[in-house]
Amino acid sequence: MNTRRDFLQKMGASALMLQLSSISAFADTPDLIEQPYEGKVLRVAIMGLGGYGTRVAEAMKACNKAKLVGVISGTPSKVKDWQAKYSIPETNCYHYENFDQVKNNPDIDAIYVTTPNALHHNQVIRIAKAGKHVICEKPMALNAREGQEMVNACKKANVKLLVGYRMHFEPRTLEVIRMRNAGDFGKIMFFQGQCGFKIGDPTQWRLNKALAGGGSMMDIGIYAINGARYMIGEEPVWVTAQETKTDPVKFKEGVDETIQFQLGFPGGAVASCLSSYNINHLDRFFMSGDKGFAEMQPSTGYGPIKGRTHQGELTQPITTHQTVQMDEMASIIFEGKKPVVAVDGEEGLRDLKIIDAIYEAVRTGKKIKLTA
């Protein structure tokens, strides 16, 4: 292909010099040129080579500050496939019985846990004892008790525990938070979070209470909980909740199909949210204040996120969430960067406490008070 060469050869000398002069002037403005990253790179092993682990691996190809260097899986064939696809050395491959040996591997800095929810607690604690930083998918654990034990283990081992809250780095989400902090919406009075889709294969682990810890609430309801917190900017002080189940065969005991829940906040705002495994086309956040509003739809999907406020459409850049997340988490681990919205273990624990309260409210029919 000589297209560019032919083009340059056909250009007049003066035009070429003008172009080169413009490039030179542009280069003299360092803020306008993205400099190649030369800092420390976070070397990551992914634990759990399923659908989401694959999504993270693909997104990391575009990272500047993070790199996929290892895998942990219970399926040997997946390990071999990933080795070939991502050029992973044999020395960085582990299975669930022997991954504690990662403590002797200086080529891995952190492990990203993308296994089923019920496995997180034990795996994160083992990773901490091996002296590696942990990134854990949400929900961080099955309940707040497990979450607290994970936080304690990582603190004791002096390693970071981060949670895969990719929306905390999404540009349009951050713009809404910036506007709220600037007072553009005035006093926040109401939030609505709708998260739902019709789940498929009835044999999958997400519909197995022993592995998932629940149903739609654990998988997607957590987005509405977390979204209410970061959009309103406060921690809820009470919760009420109701469950609807139309298919007890598919959604067995302990696996919620649809839960409606309400949150109350100290500033007077209320949130009305819905989480469902049996209703399609639910991925919407809406927030109203006495001076304006914000609406996001889709609000938490893999993208593109779309939204508008009383000032107009949100036009911030569309990003690959996991790429930005991993680069930002590298900065948190190595540079001590403070994100706009926390992604640490304590943040994950706050959501787990609310989930515990929602399930208690469903069980008892009572308003449950929340404590810090």
CSV table of C-alpha atoms in Angstrom, one decimal:
chain,number,residue,atom,x,y,z
A,1,MET,CA,0.0,0.0,0.0
A,2,ASN,CA,1.7,3.2,-1.2
A,3,THR,CA,-1.3,5.5,-0.9
A,4,ARG,CA,0.3,7.8,1.7
A,5,ARG,CA,3.7,7.8,-0.1
A,6,ASP,CA,2.1,8.7,-3.4
A,7,PHE,CA,0.1,11.5,-1.7
A,8,LEU,CA,3.2,13.0,-0.2
A,9,GLN,CA,5.1,12.8,-3.4
A,10,LYS,CA,2.3,14.7,-5.2
A,11,MET,CA,2.2,17.5,-2.7
A,12,GLY,CA,3.8,20.7,-3.5
A,13,ALA,CA,6.9,21.6,-1.6
A,14,SER,CA,5.4,24.7,0.0
A,15,ALA,CA,2.3,22.8,1.1
A,16,LEU,CA,4.5,20.1,2.6
A,17,MET,CA,6.6,22.6,4.4
A,18,LEU,CA,3.4,24.3,5.7
A,19,GLN,CA,2.2,21.0,7.0
A,20,LEU,CA,5.5,20.2,8.7
A,21,SER,CA,5.6,23.7,10.2
A,22,SER,CA,2.1,23.2,11.7
A,23,ILE,CA,3.1,19.8,13.1
A,24,SER,CA,6.2,21.4,14.7
A,25,ALA,CA,4.1,24.2,16.2
A,26,PHE,CA,1.6,21.6,17.5
A,27,ALA,CA,4.4,19.6,19.1
A,28,ASP,CA,5.6,22.6,21.0
A,29,THR,CA,2.3,22.5,22.9
A,30,PRO,CA,2.9,19.5,25.3
A,31,ASP,CA,-0.6,19.6,26.7
A,32,LEU,CA,-2.1,18.8,23.3
A,33,ILE,CA,-0.1,15.7,22.6
A,34,GLU,CA,-0.6,12.4,24.5
A,35,GLN,CA,2.7,11.3,25.8
A,36,PRO,CA,3.4,7.6,25.9
A,37,TYR,CA,3.1,6.1,29.4
A,38,GLU,CA,6.4,5.2,30.9
A,39,GLY,CA,5.4,4.4,34.5
A,40,LYS,CA,4.9,1.2,36.4
A,41,VAL,CA,2.5,-1.3,34.8
A,42,LEU,CA,0.0,-3.4,36.9
A,43,ARG,CA,0.6,-7.0,36.0
A,44,VAL,CA,-2.7,-8.8,36.4
A,45,ALA,CA,-3.9,-12.5,36.6
A,46,ILE,CA,-7.5,-13.1,36.0
A,47,MET,CA,-9.2,-15.7,38.1
A,48,GLY,CA,-12.3,-17.2,36.5
A,49,LEU,CA,-12.1,-17.5,32.7
A,50,GLY,CA,-15.8,-17.1,31.9
A,51,GLY,CA,-17.7,-14.5,30.0
A,52,TYR,CA,-16.8,-11.5,32.1
A,53,GLY,CA,-13.2,-12.6,32.6
A,54,THR,CA,-13.0,-12.7,28.8
A,55,ARG,CA,-14.5,-9.2,28.5
A,56,VAL,CA,-11.9,-7.8,31.0
A,57,ALA,CA,-9.1,-9.6,29.1
A,58,GLU,CA,-10.1,-8.1,25.8
A,59,ALA,CA,-10.5,-4.6,27.3
A,60,MET,CA,-7.0,-4.8,28.8
A,61,LYS,CA,-5.5,-5.0,25.4
A,62,ALA,CA,-6.0,-1.3,25.2
A,63,CYS,CA,-4.7,-0.5,28.7
A,64,ASN,CA,-1.6,1.7,29.2
A,65,LYS,CA,-1.1,1.0,32.9
A,66,ALA,CA,-2.3,-2.6,33.3
A,67,LYS,CA,-1.4,-5.8,31.5
A,68,LEU,CA,-2.8,-9.3,31.6
A,69,VAL,CA,0.0,-11.7,32.5
A,70,GLY,CA,-1.6,-14.7,34.2
A,71,VAL,CA,-4.6,-16.9,34.6
A,72,ILE,CA,-6.3,-19.0,37.3
A,73,SER,CA,-8.9,-21.5,36.3
A,74,GLY,CA,-10.4,-24.9,37.1
A,75,THR,CA,-10.6,-25.8,33.4
A,76,PRO,CA,-7.3,-26.8,31.8
A,77,SER,CA,-8.5,-26.4,28.3
A,78,LYS,CA,-9.4,-22.7,29.0
A,79,VAL,CA,-6.0,-22.1,30.4
A,80,LYS,CA,-4.4,-23.5,27.2
A,81,ASP,CA,-6.6,-21.4,25.1
A,82,TRP,CA,-5.8,-18.2,27.0
A,83,GLN,CA,-2.1,-19.0,27.0
A,84,ALA,CA,-2.1,-19.1,23.2
A,85,LYS,CA,-4.4,-16.1,22.8
A,86,TYR,CA,-2.8,-13.7,25.3
A,87,SER,CA,0.8,-15.0,25.3
A,88,ILE,CA,0.7,-16.1,28.9
A,89,PRO,CA,3.7,-18.0,30.1
A,90,GLU,CA,3.3,-21.4,31.8
A,91,THR,CA,4.8,-20.1,35.0
A,92,ASN,CA,1.9,-17.7,35.4
A,93,CYS,CA,-0.9,-20.3,35.1
A,94,TYR,CA,-2.6,-21.7,38.2
A,95,HIS,CA,-5.7,-23.7,39.2
A,96,TYR,CA,-7.9,-23.2,42.2
A,97,GLU,CA,-6.0,-25.7,44.3
A,98,ASN,CA,-2.6,-24.3,43.9
A,99,PHE,CA,-3.0,-20.5,43.3
A,100,ASP,CA,-1.6,-19.8,46.8
A,101,GLN,CA,1.8,-20.4,45.2
A,102,VAL,CA,1.4,-17.1,43.4
A,103,LYS,CA,3.1,-15.6,46.5
A,104,ASN,CA,6.4,-16.9,45.1
A,105,ASN,CA,5.7,-15.3,41.7
A,106,PRO,CA,7.2,-11.7,41.4
A,107,ASP,CA,5.7,-11.3,37.9
A,108,ILE,CA,2.1,-10.9,39.2
A,109,ASP,CA,1.0,-7.9,41.1
A,110,ALA,CA,-2.7,-8.3,41.4
A,111,ILE,CA,-5.4,-10.9,40.8
A,112,TYR,CA,-8.9,-10.0,39.4
A,113,VAL,CA,-11.5,-12.4,40.8
A,114,THR,CA,-14.4,-12.9,38.3
A,115,THR,CA,-15.7,-16.2,39.7
A,116,PRO,CA,-19.3,-16.9,41.1
A,117,ASN,CA,-20.2,-14.7,44.1
A,118,ALA,CA,-20.0,-17.5,46.7
A,119,LEU,CA,-16.3,-18.2,45.9
A,120,HIS,CA,-15.2,-14.6,46.4
A,121,HIS,CA,-14.8,-14.7,50.1
A,122,ASN,CA,-12.4,-17.6,50.3
A,123,GLN,CA,-10.5,-16.7,47.2
A,124,VAL,CA,-9.9,-13.1,48.1
A,125,ILE,CA,-8.6,-14.1,51.6
A,126,ARG,CA,-6.2,-16.6,50.0
A,127,ILE,CA,-5.0,-14.0,47.6
A,128,ALA,CA,-4.4,-11.5,50.4
A,129,LYS,CA,-2.4,-14.1,52.3
A,130,ALA,CA,-0.3,-14.7,49.2
A,131,GLY,CA,0.6,-11.0,49.3
A,132,LYS,CA,-1.1,-9.9,46.1
A,133,HIS,CA,-3.5,-7.0,45.5
A,134,VAL,CA,-7.1,-8.0,44.8
A,135,ILE,CA,-9.7,-6.7,42.4
A,136,CYS,CA,-13.0,-8.5,43.1
A,137,GLU,CA,-16.1,-8.4,41.0
A,138,LYS,CA,-19.3,-7.2,42.6
A,139,PRO,CA,-21.1,-8.2,44.7
A,140,MET,CA,-17.9,-8.5,46.7
A,141,ALA,CA,-19.3,-11.3,48.8
A,142,LEU,CA,-22.6,-13.0,49.8
A,143,ASN,CA,-23.2,-10.7,52.8
A,144,ALA,CA,-21.7,-8.0,54.9
A,145,ARG,CA,-20.1,-10.5,57.4
A,146,GLU,CA,-18.1,-12.1,54.6
A,147,GLY,CA,-17.3,-8.7,53.2
A,148,GLN,CA,-15.9,-7.4,56.5
A,149,GLU,CA,-13.7,-10.5,56.8
A,150,MET,CA,-12.3,-9.8,53.3
A,151,VAL,CA,-11.6,-6.2,54.1
A,152,ASN,CA,-9.9,-7.2,57.4
A,153,ALA,CA,-7.7,-9.9,55.6
A,154,CYS,CA,-6.5,-7.5,53.0
A,155,LYS,CA,-5.7,-4.8,55.6
A,156,LYS,CA,-3.8,-7.4,57.7
A,157,ALA,CA,-1.8,-8.4,54.6
A,158,ASN,CA,-1.2,-4.8,53.6
A,159,VAL,CA,-2.6,-5.3,50.1
A,160,LYS,CA,-5.3,-3.3,48.2
A,161,LEU,CA,-8.8,-4.7,47.9
A,162,LEU,CA,-10.7,-3.0,45.0
A,163,VAL,CA,-14.1,-3.8,43.6
A,164,GLY,CA,-15.1,-3.9,39.9
A,165,TYR,CA,-17.2,-0.7,40.0
A,166,ARG,CA,-16.6,0.2,36.4
A,167,MET,CA,-19.3,2.9,36.4
A,168,HIS,CA,-17.3,4.9,38.9
A,169,PHE,CA,-14.9,5.8,36.0
A,170,GLU,CA,-17.5,6.3,33.2
A,171,PRO,CA,-17.3,9.8,31.8
A,172,ARG,CA,-21.1,10.6,31.6
A,173,THR,CA,-21.7,9.2,35.0
A,174,LEU,CA,-18.9,11.3,36.4
A,175,GLU,CA,-20.4,14.4,34.7
A,176,VAL,CA,-23.7,13.9,36.5
A,177,ILE,CA,-21.8,13.6,39.8
A,178,ARG,CA,-19.8,16.8,39.0
A,179,MET,CA,-23.0,18.7,38.2
A,180,ARG,CA,-24.6,17.5,41.5
A,181,ASN,CA,-21.5,18.6,43.4
A,182,ALA,CA,-21.7,22.0,41.7
A,183,GLY,CA,-25.3,22.4,42.8
A,184,ASP,CA,-26.7,22.3,39.3
A,185,PHE,CA,-29.6,20.1,40.3
A,186,GLY,CA,-30.3,21.9,43.6
A,187,LYS,CA,-31.6,19.9,46.5
A,188,ILE,CA,-31.9,16.3,45.4
A,189,MET,CA,-35.3,14.9,46.2
A,190,PHE,CA,-35.8,11.7,44.2
A,191,PHE,CA,-33.9,8.9,42.5
A,192,GLN,CA,-35.3,6.0,40.5
A,193,GLY,CA,-33.2,3.0,39.5
A,194,GLN,CA,-34.5,0.3,37.2
A,195,CYS,CA,-32.3,-2.8,36.5
A,196,GLY,CA,-33.8,-5.8,34.8
A,197,PHE,CA,-33.7,-8.4,32.0
A,198,LYS,CA,-35.2,-11.8,31.3
A,199,ILE,CA,-32.6,-14.3,32.3
A,200,GLY,CA,-32.0,-17.3,30.1
A,201,ASP,CA,-30.5,-20.7,30.9
A,202,PRO,CA,-32.2,-22.0,34.2
A,203,THR,CA,-29.2,-24.1,35.0
A,204,GLN,CA,-26.7,-21.3,35.1
A,205,TRP,CA,-24.9,-20.4,38.4
A,206,ARG,CA,-26.7,-17.1,38.7
A,207,LEU,CA,-29.9,-19.0,39.5
A,208,ASN,CA,-28.2,-21.3,42.0
A,209,LYS,CA,-28.5,-19.8,45.5
A,210,ALA,CA,-25.4,-21.7,46.7
A,211,LEU,CA,-23.2,-20.0,44.1
A,212,ALA,CA,-25.0,-16.7,43.6
A,213,GLY,CA,-26.3,-16.0,47.1
A,214,GLY,CA,-29.6,-14.8,45.8
A,215,GLY,CA,-31.0,-13.8,42.4
A,216,SER,CA,-31.5,-10.5,40.5
A,217,MET,CA,-30.6,-8.4,43.5
A,218,MET,CA,-27.1,-9.8,43.8
A,219,ASP,CA,-26.5,-9.5,40.1
A,220,ILE,CA,-28.1,-6.3,38.9
A,221,GLY,CA,-30.0,-4.8,41.8
A,222,ILE,CA,-26.6,-3.8,43.2
A,223,TYR,CA,-26.3,-1.3,40.3
A,224,ALA,CA,-29.4,0.5,41.5
A,225,ILE,CA,-28.2,0.5,45.1
A,226,ASN,CA,-24.7,1.8,44.2
A,227,GLY,CA,-26.2,4.2,41.6
A,228,ALA,CA,-28.5,5.7,44.2
A,229,ARG,CA,-25.6,6.3,46.5
A,230,TYR,CA,-23.2,7.9,44.0
A,231,MET,CA,-25.8,10.0,42.3
A,232,ILE,CA,-27.5,11.3,45.4
A,233,GLY,CA,-24.1,11.6,47.2
A,234,GLU,CA,-25.3,10.3,50.5
A,235,GLU,CA,-25.6,7.0,52.4
A,236,PRO,CA,-29.2,5.7,53.0
A,237,VAL,CA,-30.6,5.5,56.5
A,238,TRP,CA,-33.5,3.1,55.9
A,239,VAL,CA,-34.8,0.6,53.5
A,240,THR,CA,-38.1,-1.1,52.7
A,241,ALA,CA,-38.6,-3.9,50.1
A,242,GLN,CA,-41.1,-6.2,48.5
A,243,GLU,CA,-40.6,-9.3,46.4
A,244,THR,CA,-42.6,-10.6,43.5
A,245,LYS,CA,-42.2,-14.1,42.2
A,246,THR,CA,-44.2,-15.4,39.2
A,247,ASP,CA,-42.1,-18.5,38.3
A,248,PRO,CA,-41.1,-20.5,41.5
A,249,VAL,CA,-39.8,-23.3,39.3
A,250,LYS,CA,-37.1,-21.2,37.6
A,251,PHE,CA,-36.6,-18.9,40.6
A,252,LYS,CA,-36.3,-21.4,43.5
A,253,GLU,CA,-36.3,-20.6,47.2
A,254,GLY,CA,-33.7,-18.0,48.0
A,255,VAL,CA,-33.4,-16.9,44.3
A,256,ASP,CA,-35.3,-13.6,43.9
A,257,GLU,CA,-37.0,-12.9,40.6
A,258,THR,CA,-38.1,-9.3,41.1
A,259,ILE,CA,-37.6,-7.0,44.1
A,260,GLN,CA,-38.8,-3.5,44.5
A,261,PHE,CA,-37.0,-1.5,47.2
A,262,GLN,CA,-37.0,2.0,48.6
A,263,LEU,CA,-34.2,3.9,50.3
A,264,GLY,CA,-34.4,7.0,52.5
A,265,PHE,CA,-31.5,9.4,52.7
A,266,PRO,CA,-30.6,11.9,55.5
A,267,GLY,CA,-31.0,14.9,53.3
A,268,GLY,CA,-34.7,14.0,52.6
A,269,ALA,CA,-34.2,12.3,49.2
A,270,VAL,CA,-36.0,9.0,48.6
A,271,ALA,CA,-35.1,6.3,46.0
A,272,SER,CA,-37.5,3.9,44.4
A,273,CYS,CA,-35.7,1.0,42.7
A,274,LEU,CA,-36.5,-2.3,40.9
A,275,SER,CA,-34.4,-5.3,40.2
A,276,SER,CA,-35.7,-8.1,38.0
A,277,TYR,CA,-34.7,-11.3,36.2
A,278,ASN,CA,-38.0,-11.4,34.5
A,279,ILE,CA,-38.5,-7.9,32.9
A,280,ASN,CA,-36.7,-6.7,29.8
A,281,HIS,CA,-35.5,-3.3,28.8
A,282,LEU,CA,-34.8,-2.0,32.3
A,283,ASP,CA,-31.5,0.0,32.5
A,284,ARG,CA,-32.4,3.5,33.6
A,285,PHE,CA,-31.5,6.0,36.3
A,286,PHE,CA,-33.5,9.1,36.9
A,287,MET,CA,-32.7,11.8,39.5
A,288,SER,CA,-34.6,14.9,40.3
A,289,GLY,CA,-33.7,18.0,42.3
A,290,ASP,CA,-35.5,21.3,42.8
A,291,LYS,CA,-33.4,22.9,40.1
A,292,GLY,CA,-33.0,20.2,37.5
A,293,PHE,CA,-32.8,16.5,36.6
A,294,ALA,CA,-30.6,13.8,35.2
A,295,GLU,CA,-31.7,10.8,33.2
A,296,MET,CA,-29.4,8.0,32.0
A,297,GLN,CA,-30.6,5.2,29.7
A,298,PRO,CA,-28.7,2.9,29.3
A,299,SER,CA,-27.3,3.7,32.8
A,300,THR,CA,-25.1,0.8,33.6
A,301,GLY,CA,-24.8,-1.5,30.5
A,302,TYR,CA,-21.5,-2.1,28.8
A,303,GLY,CA,-22.1,0.9,26.6
A,304,PRO,CA,-22.6,3.3,25.2
A,305,ILE,CA,-24.1,5.0,28.2
A,306,LYS,CA,-26.5,7.7,27.2
A,307,GLY,CA,-28.0,10.5,29.2
A,308,ARG,CA,-29.4,14.0,29.4
A,309,THR,CA,-30.0,16.6,32.0
A,310,HIS,CA,-32.2,19.8,32.1
A,311,GLN,CA,-29.1,21.4,30.4
A,312,GLY,CA,-29.2,19.0,27.5
A,313,GLU,CA,-27.6,15.8,26.2
A,314,LEU,CA,-24.5,14.4,27.9
A,315,THR,CA,-21.7,14.4,25.3
A,316,GLN,CA,-18.7,13.1,27.3
A,317,PRO,CA,-16.5,10.5,25.5
A,318,ILE,CA,-17.7,6.9,25.1
A,319,THR,CA,-15.2,4.5,26.6
A,320,THR,CA,-14.6,0.8,27.1
A,321,HIS,CA,-15.5,0.7,30.8
A,322,GLN,CA,-13.1,-2.1,31.7
A,323,THR,CA,-10.1,-0.5,29.9
A,324,VAL,CA,-10.6,2.7,31.8
A,325,GLN,CA,-11.3,0.9,35.1
A,326,MET,CA,-8.0,-1.2,34.9
A,327,ASP,CA,-5.9,1.8,34.1
A,328,GLU,CA,-7.5,3.8,36.9
A,329,MET,CA,-7.0,0.9,39.3
A,330,ALA,CA,-3.4,0.7,38.4
A,331,SER,CA,-3.1,4.4,39.4
A,332,ILE,CA,-4.9,3.7,42.7
A,333,ILE,CA,-2.6,0.8,43.6
A,334,PHE,CA,0.7,2.3,42.5
A,335,GLU,CA,0.2,6.1,42.9
A,336,GLY,CA,-2.4,6.2,45.6
A,337,LYS,CA,-4.8,8.0,43.3
A,338,LYS,CA,-8.2,8.9,44.9
A,339,PRO,CA,-11.1,8.3,42.5
A,340,VAL,CA,-14.1,10.6,42.5
A,341,VAL,CA,-16.2,7.6,43.8
A,342,ALA,CA,-14.5,5.0,45.9
A,343,VAL,CA,-13.9,1.5,44.6
A,344,ASP,CA,-12.3,0.0,47.7
A,345,GLY,CA,-13.4,-2.8,49.9
A,346,GLU,CA,-15.2,-0.5,52.2
A,347,GLU,CA,-17.3,0.7,49.3
A,348,GLY,CA,-18.2,-2.9,48.5
A,349,LEU,CA,-19.1,-3.5,52.1
A,350,ARG,CA,-21.6,-0.6,52.1
A,351,ASP,CA,-23.5,-2.1,49.3
A,352,LEU,CA,-23.5,-5.5,51.0
A,353,LYS,CA,-25.0,-4.0,54.2
A,354,ILE,CA,-27.8,-2.5,52.1
A,355,ILE,CA,-28.4,-5.8,50.3
A,356,ASP,CA,-28.6,-7.6,53.7
A,357,ALA,CA,-31.2,-5.0,54.8
A,358,ILE,CA,-33.2,-5.4,51.6
A,359,TYR,CA,-33.5,-9.2,52.1
A,360,GLU,CA,-34.4,-8.6,55.7
A,361,ALA,CA,-37.1,-6.1,54.7
A,362,VAL,CA,-38.5,-8.6,52.2
A,363,ARG,CA,-38.6,-11.4,54.9
A,364,THR,CA,-40.1,-9.3,57.6
A,365,GLY,CA,-42.1,-6.7,55.8
A,366,LYS,CA,-40.6,-4.0,58.0
A,367,LYS,CA,-38.7,-0.8,57.5
A,368,ILE,CA,-35.1,-1.6,58.3
A,369,LYS,CA,-32.8,1.1,59.7
A,370,LEU,CA,-29.3,1.3,58.3
A,371,THR,CA,-26.3,2.2,60.3
A,372,ALA,CA,-22.9,3.4,59.1
